[in-house]
Amino acid sequence: MILGFVLLIYLRDRPAHASWLTREEKDWIAGELAHERRELESCPHYTLFQSLTNIRVVALAVIYFGIVTASVGLVIFVPQIIKQLGGVEPSDGFPDDDSLCRRNHQHGDLGLRLRSQAGAQMEPFIGWPSSARPG
């Protein structure tokens, strides 16, 4: 916090006011800033309507809509897909070792394989590694 106050005093609004720059450096920076200002003023300005009807903006909006639609669809239907494959029920929460052993006994090792595959794929969404259990 102290460094912030020191910088407010040490750094100036304009290069011409900076005591720690030489005259040549001040002139060079002022020239560069003036050149950049002229370049910005020569660029065309677009209205909101022109921006929204630009073909690039429309194409990027369609791409973004497709990505979001696919992501939301995946989030909504992954529990049903796992359930349909014979994996963990959404209401079960995280299975303990006993329920995994029962599932493996009933379905061979299908339950263990599904849990390890689904856990590894869902790890970024859950927030903890699939090998760790809460509590």
Coordinates of N, CA, C and O in Angstrom, one line a residue:
M1 N 0.8 -1.2 0.0 CA 0.0 0.0 0.0 C 0.9 1.3 0.0 O 0.5 2.2 -0.7
I2 N 1.9 1.2 0.7 CA 2.9 2.3 0.8 C 3.5 2.5 -0.6 O 3.6 3.7 -1.0
L3 N 3.8 1.5 -1.3 CA 4.3 1.6 -2.7 C 3.4 2.3 -3.6 O 3.8 3.1 -4.4
G4 N 2.1 2.1 -3.4 CA 1.1 2.8 -4.2 C 1.1 4.3 -4.0 O 1.1 5.1 -5.0
F5 N 1.3 4.8 -2.8 CA 1.4 6.2 -2.5 C 2.7 6.8 -3.1 O 2.7 7.9 -3.6
V6 N 3.8 6.0 -3.0 CA 5.1 6.4 -3.5 C 5.0 6.6 -5.0 O 5.5 7.6 -5.6
L7 N 4.3 5.6 -5.7 CA 4.2 5.7 -7.1 C 3.3 6.9 -7.6 O 3.5 7.5 -8.6
L8 N 2.3 7.2 -6.8 CA 1.4 8.4 -7.1 C 2.3 9.6 -7.1 O 2.0 10.6 -7.9
I9 N 3.2 9.7 -6.2 CA 4.1 10.9 -6.1 C 5.1 10.9 -7.2 O 5.4 11.9 -7.9
Y10 N 5.7 9.7 -7.4 CA 6.9 9.6 -8.3 C 6.5 9.6 -9.8 O 7.1 10.2 -10.6
L11 N 5.4 8.9 -10.1 CA 5.0 8.9 -11.5 C 4.0 10.1 -11.8 O 3.2 10.4 -11.0
R12 N 4.2 10.7 -13.0 CA 3.5 11.9 -13.4 C 2.5 11.6 -14.5 O 2.5 10.5 -15.1
D13 N 1.6 12.5 -14.7 CA 0.5 12.3 -15.7 C 1.1 12.4 -17.1 O 0.6 11.7 -18.0
R14 N 2.1 13.2 -17.4 CA 2.6 13.4 -18.7 C 4.1 13.2 -18.6 O 4.8 13.5 -17.6
P15 N 4.7 12.7 -19.7 CA 6.2 12.6 -19.8 C 6.9 13.9 -19.6 O 8.0 13.9 -19.0
A16 N 6.3 15.0 -20.0 CA 6.9 16.3 -19.9 C 7.1 16.7 -18.4 O 8.0 17.5 -18.0
H17 N 6.3 16.1 -17.5 CA 6.4 16.5 -16.0 C 7.3 15.5 -15.3 O 7.5 15.7 -14.1
A18 N 7.8 14.4 -15.9 CA 8.6 13.5 -15.2 C 10.0 14.0 -15.1 O 10.7 14.3 -16.0
S19 N 10.4 14.1 -13.8 CA 11.8 14.7 -13.5 C 12.9 13.7 -13.8 O 14.0 14.0 -13.9
W20 N 12.5 12.4 -13.9 CA 13.6 11.4 -14.0 C 13.8 11.0 -15.5 O 14.6 10.1 -15.8
L21 N 13.2 11.7 -16.4 CA 13.5 11.5 -17.9 C 14.3 12.7 -18.4 O 14.2 13.8 -17.9
T22 N 15.2 12.3 -19.3 CA 16.0 13.4 -20.0 C 15.2 14.1 -21.0 O 14.1 13.7 -21.4
R23 N 15.6 15.2 -21.5 CA 14.9 16.0 -22.5 C 14.6 15.2 -23.7 O 13.6 15.3 -24.3
E24 N 15.6 14.5 -24.2 CA 15.5 13.7 -25.4 C 14.4 12.6 -25.2 O 13.6 12.3 -26.1
E25 N 14.4 12.0 -24.1 CA 13.4 10.9 -23.8 C 12.0 11.5 -23.7 O 11.1 10.9 -24.3
K26 N 11.9 12.7 -23.1 CA 10.6 13.3 -23.1 C 10.1 13.7 -24.5 O 8.9 13.5 -24.8
D27 N 11.0 14.2 -25.3 CA 10.6 14.6 -26.7 C 10.2 13.3 -27.5 O 9.2 13.4 -28.2
W28 N 11.0 12.3 -27.3 CA 10.7 11.0 -28.1 C 9.3 10.5 -27.7 O 8.5 10.1 -28.5
I29 N 9.0 10.4 -26.4 CA 7.8 9.8 -25.9 C 6.6 10.7 -26.3 O 5.6 10.2 -26.7
A30 N 6.8 12.0 -26.2 CA 5.7 12.9 -26.7 C 5.4 12.8 -28.2 O 4.3 12.8 -28.6
G31 N 6.5 12.6 -29.0 CA 6.3 12.4 -30.4 C 5.5 11.1 -30.7 O 4.7 11.0 -31.5
E32 N 5.9 10.0 -30.0 CA 5.2 8.7 -30.1 C 3.8 8.8 -29.7 O 2.9 8.2 -30.4
L33 N 3.5 9.4 -28.6 CA 2.1 9.6 -28.2 C 1.3 10.4 -29.2 O 0.1 10.1 -29.5
A34 N 1.9 11.4 -29.8 CA 1.1 12.2 -30.8 C 0.9 11.4 -32.0 O -0.2 11.5 -32.6
H35 N 1.9 10.6 -32.4 CA 1.7 9.7 -33.6 C 0.6 8.7 -33.4 O -0.2 8.5 -34.3
E36 N 0.6 8.1 -32.2 CA -0.5 7.1 -31.9 C -1.9 7.8 -31.9 O -2.8 7.2 -32.3
R37 N -1.9 9.0 -31.4 CA -3.2 9.7 -31.3 C -3.7 10.0 -32.7 O -4.9 9.9 -33.0
R38 N -2.8 10.4 -33.6 CA -3.2 10.7 -35.0 C -3.7 9.4 -35.7 O -4.7 9.4 -36.5
E39 N -3.0 8.3 -35.4 CA -3.5 7.0 -36.0 C -4.9 6.6 -35.5 O -5.7 6.1 -36.3
L40 N -5.1 6.8 -34.2 CA -6.4 6.5 -33.7 C -7.5 7.4 -34.3 O -8.6 6.9 -34.5
E41 N -7.2 8.6 -34.5 CA -8.2 9.5 -35.0 C -8.5 9.2 -36.5 O -9.6 9.5 -37.0
S42 N -7.6 8.6 -37.2 CA -7.8 8.3 -38.6 C -8.6 7.0 -38.8 O -9.1 6.7 -39.9
C43 N -8.8 6.2 -37.8 CA -9.6 5.0 -37.8 C -11.1 5.3 -37.9 O -11.5 6.2 -37.3
P44 N -11.8 4.5 -38.7 CA -13.2 4.7 -38.8 C -13.9 4.4 -37.5 O -13.5 3.5 -36.8
H45 N -15.0 5.1 -37.2 CA -15.8 4.8 -36.1 C -17.1 4.1 -36.5 O -17.7 4.5 -37.5
Y46 N -17.5 3.1 -35.8 CA -18.7 2.3 -36.2 C -19.8 2.5 -35.2 O -19.6 2.7 -34.0
T47 N -21.0 2.5 -35.7 CA -22.2 2.6 -34.8 C -22.5 1.2 -34.2 O -21.9 0.2 -34.7
L48 N -23.3 1.2 -33.2 CA -23.7 -0.1 -32.6 C -24.3 -1.0 -33.7 O -24.0 -2.2 -33.8
F49 N -25.2 -0.5 -34.5 CA -25.9 -1.3 -35.6 C -24.8 -1.8 -36.6 O -24.9 -3.0 -37.0
Q50 N -23.9 -1.0 -37.0 CA -22.8 -1.5 -37.9 C -22.0 -2.6 -37.3 O -21.6 -3.5 -37.9
S51 N -21.7 -2.5 -36.0 CA -20.9 -3.5 -35.3 C -21.7 -4.8 -35.2 O -21.1 -5.9 -35.4
L52 N -23.0 -4.7 -34.9 CA -23.7 -6.0 -34.7 C -24.1 -6.6 -36.0 O -24.4 -7.8 -36.1
T53 N -24.0 -5.9 -37.1 CA -24.3 -6.5 -38.4 C -23.0 -6.9 -39.2 O -23.1 -7.3 -40.3
N54 N -21.9 -6.7 -38.6 CA -20.6 -7.0 -39.2 C -20.6 -8.6 -39.3 O -20.9 -9.3 -38.4
I55 N -20.1 -9.1 -40.5 CA -20.1 -10.5 -40.7 C -19.2 -11.3 -39.8 O -19.5 -12.4 -39.4
R56 N -18.1 -10.7 -39.4 CA -17.2 -11.3 -38.4 C -17.9 -11.5 -37.0 O -17.7 -12.5 -36.4
V57 N -18.6 -10.4 -36.6 CA -19.2 -10.5 -35.3 C -20.3 -11.5 -35.3 O -20.5 -12.3 -34.4
V58 N -21.1 -11.6 -36.4 CA -22.2 -12.6 -36.5 C -21.6 -14.0 -36.5 O -22.1 -14.9 -35.9
A59 N -20.5 -14.2 -37.3 CA -19.9 -15.5 -37.3 C -19.4 -15.9 -36.0 O -19.6 -17.1 -35.5
L60 N -18.7 -15.1 -35.2 CA -18.2 -15.4 -33.9 C -19.4 -15.6 -32.9 O -19.3 -16.5 -32.1
A61 N -20.5 -14.9 -33.1 CA -21.7 -15.1 -32.2 C -22.3 -16.5 -32.5 O -22.7 -17.2 -31.5
V62 N -22.3 -16.9 -33.7 CA -22.9 -18.3 -34.0 C -21.9 -19.3 -33.5 O -22.4 -20.3 -32.9
I63 N -20.7 -19.2 -33.6 CA -19.7 -20.1 -33.1 C -19.8 -20.2 -31.5 O -19.9 -21.3 -31.0
Y64 N -19.9 -19.1 -30.9 CA -20.0 -19.0 -29.4 C -21.3 -19.7 -29.0 O -21.4 -20.5 -28.0
F65 N -22.4 -19.4 -29.7 CA -23.7 -20.1 -29.4 C -23.6 -21.6 -29.5 O -24.1 -22.3 -28.7
G66 N -22.9 -22.1 -30.5 CA -22.7 -23.5 -30.7 C -21.9 -24.1 -29.5 O -22.3 -25.2 -29.0
I67 N -20.9 -23.5 -29.1 CA -20.1 -23.9 -28.0 C -20.9 -24.0 -26.7 O -20.8 -25.0 -26.0
V68 N -21.6 -22.9 -26.4 CA -22.4 -22.8 -25.2 C -23.5 -23.9 -25.2 O -23.7 -24.6 -24.2
T69 N -24.1 -24.0 -26.3 CA -25.2 -25.0 -26.4 C -24.7 -26.4 -26.2 O -25.3 -27.2 -25.4
A70 N -23.6 -26.8 -26.8 CA -23.0 -28.1 -26.6 C -22.5 -28.3 -25.1 O -22.8 -29.4 -24.5
S71 N -22.0 -27.3 -24.5 CA -21.5 -27.4 -23.1 C -22.7 -27.6 -22.2 O -22.6 -28.4 -21.3
V72 N -23.7 -26.8 -22.3 CA -24.9 -26.9 -21.5 C -25.6 -28.3 -21.7 O -26.0 -28.9 -20.7
G73 N -25.7 -28.7 -22.9 CA -26.2 -30.0 -23.2 C -25.4 -31.1 -22.5 O -26.0 -32.1 -21.9
L74 N -24.1 -31.0 -22.5 CA -23.3 -32.0 -21.9 C -23.5 -32.0 -20.4 O -23.6 -33.1 -19.8
V75 N -23.5 -30.8 -19.8 CA -23.7 -30.7 -18.3 C -25.0 -31.3 -17.9 O -25.1 -32.0 -16.9
I76 N -26.1 -31.0 -18.7 CA -27.4 -31.5 -18.3 C -27.5 -33.0 -18.5 O -28.1 -33.7 -17.7
F77 N -27.0 -33.6 -19.6 CA -27.2 -35.0 -19.9 C -26.2 -36.0 -19.4 O -26.4 -37.2 -19.5
V78 N -25.0 -35.5 -18.9 CA -24.0 -36.5 -18.5 C -24.5 -37.4 -17.3 O -24.2 -38.6 -17.4
P79 N -25.2 -36.9 -16.3 CA -25.7 -37.8 -15.3 C -26.6 -38.9 -15.9 O -26.5 -40.1 -15.5
Q80 N -27.4 -38.6 -16.8 CA -28.3 -39.6 -17.4 C -27.5 -40.6 -18.3 O -27.8 -41.8 -18.3
I81 N -26.5 -40.1 -19.0 CA -25.6 -41.0 -19.7 C -24.9 -42.0 -18.8 O -24.9 -43.2 -19.1
I82 N -24.4 -41.5 -17.7 CA -23.7 -42.4 -16.8 C -24.7 -43.4 -16.2 O -24.4 -44.6 -16.0
K83 N -25.8 -42.9 -15.8 CA -26.9 -43.8 -15.3 C -27.2 -44.9 -16.3 O -27.4 -46.1 -15.9
Q84 N -27.4 -44.5 -17.5 CA -27.8 -45.5 -18.6 C -26.7 -46.5 -18.8 O -27.0 -47.6 -19.1
L85 N -25.5 -46.1 -18.6 CA -24.4 -47.1 -18.8 C -24.2 -48.0 -17.6 O -23.4 -48.9 -17.6
G86 N -24.9 -47.7 -16.5 CA -24.8 -48.6 -15.4 C -23.9 -48.1 -14.3 O -23.4 -48.8 -13.5
G87 N -23.6 -46.8 -14.4 CA -22.7 -46.2 -13.4 C -23.4 -45.8 -12.1 O -24.4 -46.3 -11.7
V88 N -22.8 -44.8 -11.5 CA -23.3 -44.3 -10.3 C -24.6 -43.5 -10.4 O -24.7 -42.7 -11.4
E89 N -25.5 -43.8 -9.5 CA -26.8 -43.0 -9.5 C -26.5 -41.6 -9.1 O -25.7 -41.4 -8.2
P90 N -27.1 -40.6 -9.7 CA -26.9 -39.2 -9.2 C -27.3 -39.0 -7.7 O -26.7 -38.2 -7.0
S91 N -28.3 -39.7 -7.2 CA -28.7 -39.5 -5.8 C -27.8 -40.2 -4.9 O -27.8 -40.0 -3.7
D92 N -26.9 -41.1 -5.4 CA -26.0 -41.8 -4.5 C -24.8 -41.0 -3.9 O -24.2 -41.3 -2.9
G93 N -24.5 -39.9 -4.6 CA -23.4 -39.1 -4.2 C -22.1 -39.9 -4.6 O -22.1 -40.6 -5.5
F94 N -21.1 -39.7 -3.8 CA -19.8 -40.4 -4.0 C -19.9 -41.8 -3.4 O -20.2 -41.9 -2.2
P95 N -19.7 -42.8 -4.1 CA -19.8 -44.2 -3.5 C -18.6 -44.5 -2.6 O -17.5 -44.0 -2.8
D96 N -18.9 -45.2 -1.6 CA -17.8 -45.7 -0.7 C -17.3 -47.0 -1.2 O -17.8 -47.6 -2.2
D97 N -16.3 -47.6 -0.6 CA -15.7 -48.8 -1.0 C -16.7 -50.0 -1.0 O -16.6 -50.8 -1.9
D98 N -17.6 -50.0 0.0 CA -18.5 -51.2 0.1 C -19.5 -51.2 -1.1 O -19.7 -52.2 -1.7
S99 N -20.0 -50.0 -1.4 CA -21.0 -50.0 -2.5 C -20.3 -50.3 -3.9 O -20.8 -50.9 -4.7
L100 N -19.0 -49.9 -4.0 CA -18.3 -50.3 -5.2 C -18.0 -51.8 -5.3 O -18.2 -52.4 -6.3
C101 N -17.7 -52.4 -4.1 CA -17.5 -53.8 -4.1 C -18.8 -54.5 -4.5 O -18.8 -55.5 -5.3
R102 N -20.0 -54.1 -4.0 CA -21.3 -54.7 -4.3 C -21.6 -54.5 -5.8 O -22.0 -55.4 -6.5
R103 N -21.3 -53.3 -6.3 CA -21.6 -53.1 -7.8 C -20.6 -54.0 -8.6 O -21.0 -54.5 -9.6
N104 N -19.4 -54.1 -8.2 CA -18.4 -54.9 -9.0 C -18.9 -56.3 -9.0 O -18.7 -57.1 -9.9
H105 N -19.4 -56.8 -7.8 CA -19.8 -58.2 -7.7 C -21.1 -58.4 -8.6 O -21.2 -59.4 -9.2
Q106 N -21.9 -57.4 -8.7 CA -23.2 -57.6 -9.5 C -22.9 -57.4 -11.0 O -23.5 -58.1 -11.8
H107 N -22.0 -56.5 -11.3 CA -21.8 -56.2 -12.8 C -20.4 -56.5 -13.2 O -20.0 -55.9 -14.2
G108 N -19.7 -57.4 -12.6 CA -18.4 -57.6 -13.0 C -17.6 -56.4 -12.6 O -17.8 -55.8 -11.5
D109 N -16.6 -55.9 -13.4 CA -15.9 -54.7 -13.0 C -16.4 -53.5 -13.8 O -15.7 -52.5 -13.8
L110 N -17.6 -53.6 -14.3 CA -18.2 -52.4 -15.1 C -18.3 -51.2 -14.2 O -18.0 -50.1 -14.6
G111 N -18.8 -51.4 -13.0 CA -19.0 -50.2 -12.1 C -17.7 -49.5 -11.8 O -17.7 -48.3 -11.8
L112 N -16.7 -50.3 -11.5 CA -15.4 -49.7 -11.2 C -14.8 -48.9 -12.4 O -14.3 -47.8 -12.3
R113 N -15.0 -49.6 -13.6 CA -14.5 -48.9 -14.8 C -15.2 -47.6 -15.1 O -14.6 -46.6 -15.5
L114 N -16.5 -47.7 -15.0 CA -17.3 -46.4 -15.2 C -17.0 -45.4 -14.2 O -16.9 -44.2 -14.6
R115 N -16.8 -45.8 -13.0 CA -16.5 -44.7 -11.9 C -15.2 -44.1 -12.2 O -15.0 -42.9 -12.2
S116 N -14.2 -44.9 -12.6 CA -12.9 -44.3 -12.8 C -12.9 -43.4 -14.1 O -12.3 -42.3 -14.1
Q117 N -13.6 -43.8 -15.1 CA -13.7 -43.0 -16.4 C -14.5 -41.8 -16.1 O -14.1 -40.7 -16.5
A118 N -15.7 -41.9 -15.5 CA -16.5 -40.8 -15.3 C -15.9 -39.8 -14.3 O -15.9 -38.6 -14.5
G119 N -15.2 -40.4 -13.3 CA -14.6 -39.5 -12.3 C -13.5 -38.7 -12.9 O -13.3 -37.5 -12.6
A120 N -12.7 -39.3 -13.8 CA -11.6 -38.6 -14.4 C -12.1 -37.5 -15.3 O -11.5 -36.4 -15.4
Q121 N -13.2 -37.8 -16.0 CA -13.7 -36.8 -16.9 C -14.5 -35.7 -16.2 O -14.5 -34.5 -16.7
M122 N -15.1 -36.0 -15.1 CA -15.8 -34.9 -14.3 C -15.0 -34.2 -13.3 O -15.4 -33.3 -12.6
E123 N -13.7 -34.6 -13.2 CA -12.8 -34.0 -12.2 C -12.8 -32.5 -12.2 O -12.9 -31.8 -11.2
P124 N -12.7 -31.8 -13.4 CA -12.6 -30.4 -13.4 C -13.9 -29.7 -12.9 O -13.9 -28.7 -12.4
F125 N -15.1 -30.4 -13.1 CA -16.4 -29.9 -12.7 C -16.6 -30.1 -11.2 O -17.3 -29.3 -10.6
I126 N -16.1 -31.2 -10.7 CA -16.4 -31.5 -9.3 C -15.6 -30.6 -8.3 O -16.1 -30.2 -7.3
G127 N -14.3 -30.4 -8.7 CA -13.5 -29.5 -7.9 C -12.5 -30.3 -7.0 O -11.7 -29.7 -6.3
W128 N -12.5 -31.6 -7.0 CA -11.5 -32.4 -6.3 C -11.2 -33.6 -7.1 O -12.0 -34.1 -7.9
P129 N -10.0 -34.2 -6.9 CA -9.7 -35.4 -7.7 C -10.6 -36.5 -7.5 O -11.2 -36.7 -6.4
S130 N -10.8 -37.4 -8.5 CA -11.7 -38.5 -8.4 C -11.3 -39.5 -7.4 O -12.1 -40.3 -6.9
S131 N -10.0 -39.5 -7.0 CA -9.5 -40.5 -6.0 C -9.8 -40.0 -4.6 O -9.8 -40.7 -3.7
A132 N -10.1 -38.7 -4.4 CA -10.3 -38.1 -3.1 C -11.8 -38.2 -2.8 O -12.6 -38.0 -3.7
R133 N -12.2 -38.4 -1.5 CA -13.6 -38.3 -1.1 C -13.8 -37.2 -0.1 O -12.9 -37.0 0.7
P134 N -14.9 -36.5 -0.2 CA -15.1 -35.5 0.8 C -15.4 -36.0 2.2 O -15.8 -37.1 2.3
G135 N -15.0 -35.2 3.2 CA -15.4 -35.5 4.6 C -14.5 -36.5 5.1 O -14.5 -37.2 6.0

